[in-house]
């Protein structure tokens, strides 16, 4: 049998930003990042998904996000801030993954738009997986809130959920 041997490699580069007070009005970091993304001619939208425990610990976070995007307009903020549980629960129960796909569909988030996740590694993994399979890849912004998620999911940029009782299947 004859065959043709082929190979390819894909170089993938991305920036990792460090800041504090991300949604302080004077911090233009996220707006500058969104503005610099010139791959889109259409209106860029941004949808936020937040670990519900993070929101409990920082009760004004949703208001700060809304205030930030009322002034910094590089992307149109989807008004609903989606709350999800943190920890392995969000990766074990497939209903959370399905909800993410539904929300991405509902708000017409496409490859020119963003899904931003704020939370620990499990939430970032699941939201990243949902973003990766939507429209062959919706842009995903990871905002890790734990030391482990900063290294594992934030910088390591893995995407996963648990299937068949297997972690990160």
mmCIF file of C-alpha atoms in Angstrom:
data_model
loop_
_atom_site.group_PDB
_atom_site.id
_atom_site.type_symbol
_atom_site.label_atom_id
_atom_site.label_comp_id
_atom_site.label_asym_id
_atom_site.label_seq_id
_atom_site.Cartn_x
_atom_site.Cartn_y
_atom_site.Cartn_z
ATOM 1 C CA UNK A 1 0.000 0.000 0.000
ATOM 2 C CA UNK A 2 1.330 3.405 -0.942
ATOM 3 C CA UNK A 3 1.038 6.356 1.357
ATOM 4 C CA UNK A 4 2.139 9.915 1.740
ATOM 5 C CA UNK A 5 3.829 10.862 5.026
ATOM 6 C CA UNK A 6 2.825 14.315 6.276
ATOM 7 C CA UNK A 7 3.502 16.357 9.354
ATOM 8 C CA UNK A 8 2.885 19.830 10.654
ATOM 9 C CA UNK A 9 3.581 21.856 13.738
ATOM 10 C CA UNK A 10 1.654 24.717 15.223
ATOM 11 C CA UNK A 11 3.380 27.458 17.131
ATOM 12 C CA UNK A 12 1.113 28.940 19.765
ATOM 13 C CA UNK A 13 2.037 32.096 21.617
ATOM 14 C CA UNK A 14 0.012 33.992 24.152
ATOM 15 C CA UNK A 15 0.576 36.727 26.683
ATOM 16 C CA UNK A 16 0.196 36.317 30.422
ATOM 17 C CA UNK A 17 -0.609 39.596 32.150
ATOM 18 C CA UNK A 18 -0.089 40.378 35.831
ATOM 19 C CA UNK A 19 -2.073 43.125 37.529
ATOM 20 C CA UNK A 20 -4.079 44.011 40.576
ATOM 21 C CA UNK A 21 -7.362 45.855 40.690
ATOM 22 C CA UNK A 22 -8.302 44.469 37.266
ATOM 23 C CA UNK A 23 -11.686 46.203 37.232
ATOM 24 C CA UNK A 24 -10.589 49.471 38.813
ATOM 25 C CA UNK A 25 -11.549 52.216 36.374
ATOM 26 C CA UNK A 26 -7.961 53.520 36.208
ATOM 27 C CA UNK A 27 -6.636 50.077 35.189
ATOM 28 C CA UNK A 28 -6.988 50.010 31.409
ATOM 29 C CA UNK A 29 -5.247 46.650 31.016
ATOM 30 C CA UNK A 30 -8.151 44.492 29.906
ATOM 31 C CA UNK A 31 -9.583 47.255 27.720
ATOM 32 C CA UNK A 32 -6.180 47.804 26.090
ATOM 33 C CA UNK A 33 -5.910 44.064 25.433
ATOM 34 C CA UNK A 34 -9.369 43.922 23.856
ATOM 35 C CA UNK A 35 -8.680 47.042 21.801
ATOM 36 C CA UNK A 36 -5.386 45.624 20.509
ATOM 37 C CA UNK A 37 -7.151 42.539 19.138
ATOM 38 C CA UNK A 38 -7.577 43.631 15.550
ATOM 39 C CA UNK A 39 -8.695 40.221 14.260
ATOM 40 C CA UNK A 40 -12.294 41.275 14.380
ATOM 41 C CA UNK A 41 -14.129 43.711 12.163
ATOM 42 C CA UNK A 42 -17.440 43.079 13.911
ATOM 43 C CA UNK A 43 -18.529 44.163 17.376
ATOM 44 C CA UNK A 44 -16.624 42.260 20.035
ATOM 45 C CA UNK A 45 -18.682 40.969 22.930
ATOM 46 C CA UNK A 46 -17.476 39.710 26.290
ATOM 47 C CA UNK A 47 -19.340 37.295 28.544
ATOM 48 C CA UNK A 48 -18.219 36.791 32.153
ATOM 49 C CA UNK A 49 -18.529 33.537 34.068
ATOM 50 C CA UNK A 50 -17.746 33.788 37.776
ATOM 51 C CA UNK A 51 -17.261 31.180 40.486
ATOM 52 C CA UNK A 52 -20.177 31.784 42.858
ATOM 53 C CA UNK A 53 -17.859 31.540 45.891
ATOM 54 C CA UNK A 54 -15.635 34.250 44.421
ATOM 55 C CA UNK A 55 -18.702 36.448 44.070
ATOM 56 C CA UNK A 56 -19.674 35.738 47.700
ATOM 57 C CA UNK A 57 -16.161 36.752 48.808
ATOM 58 C CA UNK A 58 -16.194 39.896 46.643
ATOM 59 C CA UNK A 59 -19.875 40.937 46.573
ATOM 60 C CA UNK A 60 -19.265 44.086 44.497
ATOM 61 C CA UNK A 61 -17.413 42.252 41.708
ATOM 62 C CA UNK A 62 -20.371 42.142 39.309
ATOM 63 C CA UNK A 63 -20.998 45.873 39.789
ATOM 64 C CA UNK A 64 -17.288 46.625 39.250
ATOM 65 C CA UNK A 65 -17.295 44.644 35.985
ATOM 66 C CA UNK A 66 -20.396 46.479 34.765
ATOM 67 C CA UNK A 67 -18.992 49.890 35.762
ATOM 68 C CA UNK A 68 -15.685 49.095 34.073
ATOM 69 C CA UNK A 69 -17.298 48.190 30.748
ATOM 70 C CA UNK A 70 -19.654 51.180 30.917
ATOM 71 C CA UNK A 71 -16.543 53.376 30.634
ATOM 72 C CA UNK A 72 -14.088 51.126 28.775
ATOM 73 C CA UNK A 73 -15.831 50.137 25.570
ATOM 74 C CA UNK A 74 -13.399 47.962 23.604
ATOM 75 C CA UNK A 75 -15.950 45.148 23.901
ATOM 76 C CA UNK A 76 -19.682 45.066 24.472
ATOM 77 C CA UNK A 77 -20.395 43.529 27.875
ATOM 78 C CA UNK A 78 -23.082 40.848 27.977
ATOM 79 C CA UNK A 79 -25.188 42.098 30.924
ATOM 80 C CA UNK A 80 -25.721 38.647 32.458
ATOM 81 C CA UNK A 81 -22.819 37.523 34.592
ATOM 82 C CA UNK A 82 -23.087 33.749 34.692
ATOM 83 C CA UNK A 83 -22.542 32.151 38.092
ATOM 84 C CA UNK A 84 -21.175 28.631 38.336
ATOM 85 C CA UNK A 85 -20.022 26.479 41.225
ATOM 86 C CA UNK A 86 -16.318 26.122 41.746
ATOM 87 C CA UNK A 87 -14.274 23.033 42.432
ATOM 88 C CA UNK A 88 -14.568 19.660 40.751
ATOM 89 C CA UNK A 89 -18.376 19.864 40.845
ATOM 90 C CA UNK A 90 -18.335 22.118 37.790
ATOM 91 C CA UNK A 91 -16.350 19.513 35.818
ATOM 92 C CA UNK A 92 -18.172 16.391 37.039
ATOM 93 C CA UNK A 93 -21.756 17.500 36.426
ATOM 94 C CA UNK A 94 -22.191 17.803 32.654
ATOM 95 C CA UNK A 95 -25.154 20.159 33.111
ATOM 96 C CA UNK A 96 -22.720 23.009 33.819
ATOM 97 C CA UNK A 97 -20.931 22.385 30.511
ATOM 98 C CA UNK A 98 -24.292 22.243 28.717
ATOM 99 C CA UNK A 99 -25.355 25.503 30.384
ATOM 100 C CA UNK A 100 -22.172 27.174 29.130
ATOM 101 C CA UNK A 101 -22.888 26.048 25.573
ATOM 102 C CA UNK A 102 -26.477 27.317 25.910
ATOM 103 C CA UNK A 103 -25.331 30.730 27.179
ATOM 104 C CA UNK A 104 -22.697 31.060 24.436
ATOM 105 C CA UNK A 105 -25.413 30.244 21.888
ATOM 106 C CA UNK A 106 -28.035 32.507 23.541
ATOM 107 C CA UNK A 107 -25.803 35.586 23.404
ATOM 108 C CA UNK A 108 -24.383 34.795 19.951
ATOM 109 C CA UNK A 109 -20.819 34.656 21.234
ATOM 110 C CA UNK A 110 -18.703 33.840 18.210
ATOM 111 C CA UNK A 111 -15.023 33.615 17.308
ATOM 112 C CA UNK A 112 -14.759 37.426 17.368
ATOM 113 C CA UNK A 113 -15.987 37.578 20.959
ATOM 114 C CA UNK A 114 -14.717 36.473 24.373
ATOM 115 C CA UNK A 115 -15.733 34.343 27.293
ATOM 116 C CA UNK A 116 -13.932 35.436 30.470
ATOM 117 C CA UNK A 117 -13.852 33.087 33.454
ATOM 118 C CA UNK A 118 -13.052 34.261 36.972
ATOM 119 C CA UNK A 119 -12.366 31.502 39.464
ATOM 120 C CA UNK A 120 -10.304 28.476 40.301
ATOM 121 C CA UNK A 121 -8.795 25.943 37.944
ATOM 122 C CA UNK A 122 -11.832 23.688 37.623
ATOM 123 C CA UNK A 123 -14.036 26.551 36.475
ATOM 124 C CA UNK A 124 -11.372 27.830 34.067
ATOM 125 C CA UNK A 125 -10.933 24.287 32.667
ATOM 126 C CA UNK A 126 -14.658 23.782 32.046
ATOM 127 C CA UNK A 127 -15.310 27.234 30.587
ATOM 128 C CA UNK A 128 -12.219 26.849 28.389
ATOM 129 C CA UNK A 129 -13.529 23.535 27.095
ATOM 130 C CA UNK A 130 -16.936 25.064 26.310
ATOM 131 C CA UNK A 131 -15.251 27.979 24.527
ATOM 132 C CA UNK A 132 -12.975 25.614 22.575
ATOM 133 C CA UNK A 133 -15.831 23.550 21.147
ATOM 134 C CA UNK A 134 -18.083 26.514 20.314
ATOM 135 C CA UNK A 135 -17.704 27.764 16.755
ATOM 136 C CA UNK A 136 -14.361 25.924 16.499
ATOM 137 C CA UNK A 137 -12.986 28.132 19.226
ATOM 138 C CA UNK A 138 -14.281 31.209 21.005
ATOM 139 C CA UNK A 139 -11.606 33.380 22.594
ATOM 140 C CA UNK A 140 -11.201 32.614 26.280
ATOM 141 C CA UNK A 141 -9.795 34.952 28.924
ATOM 142 C CA UNK A 142 -8.709 33.221 32.118
ATOM 143 C CA UNK A 143 -8.721 35.193 35.363
ATOM 144 C CA UNK A 144 -7.471 32.724 37.993
ATOM 145 C CA UNK A 145 -8.250 33.344 41.651
ATOM 146 C CA UNK A 146 -6.163 30.639 43.329
ATOM 147 C CA UNK A 147 -2.436 29.961 43.312
ATOM 148 C CA UNK A 148 -2.981 26.511 41.780
ATOM 149 C CA UNK A 149 -5.181 27.883 38.992
ATOM 150 C CA UNK A 150 -2.605 30.565 38.205
ATOM 151 C CA UNK A 151 -0.136 27.847 37.217
ATOM 152 C CA UNK A 152 -2.290 24.925 36.171
ATOM 153 C CA UNK A 153 -5.170 26.394 34.219
ATOM 154 C CA UNK A 154 -4.231 30.061 33.970
ATOM 155 C CA UNK A 155 -0.784 29.710 32.433
ATOM 156 C CA UNK A 156 -1.009 26.061 31.391
ATOM 157 C CA UNK A 157 -4.231 26.798 29.486
ATOM 158 C CA UNK A 158 -5.686 23.310 29.650
ATOM 159 C CA UNK A 159 -9.351 22.716 28.936
ATOM 160 C CA UNK A 160 -11.302 19.765 30.278
ATOM 161 C CA UNK A 161 -14.254 18.230 32.013
ATOM 162 C CA UNK A 162 -14.546 14.831 33.667
ATOM 163 C CA UNK A 163 -16.259 12.054 31.700
ATOM 164 C CA UNK A 164 -16.737 8.367 32.509
ATOM 165 C CA UNK A 165 -15.686 9.020 36.095
ATOM 166 C CA UNK A 166 -12.205 9.985 34.871
ATOM 167 C CA UNK A 167 -10.582 13.284 35.761
ATOM 168 C CA UNK A 168 -9.866 15.504 32.729
ATOM 169 C CA UNK A 169 -11.035 12.827 30.290
#
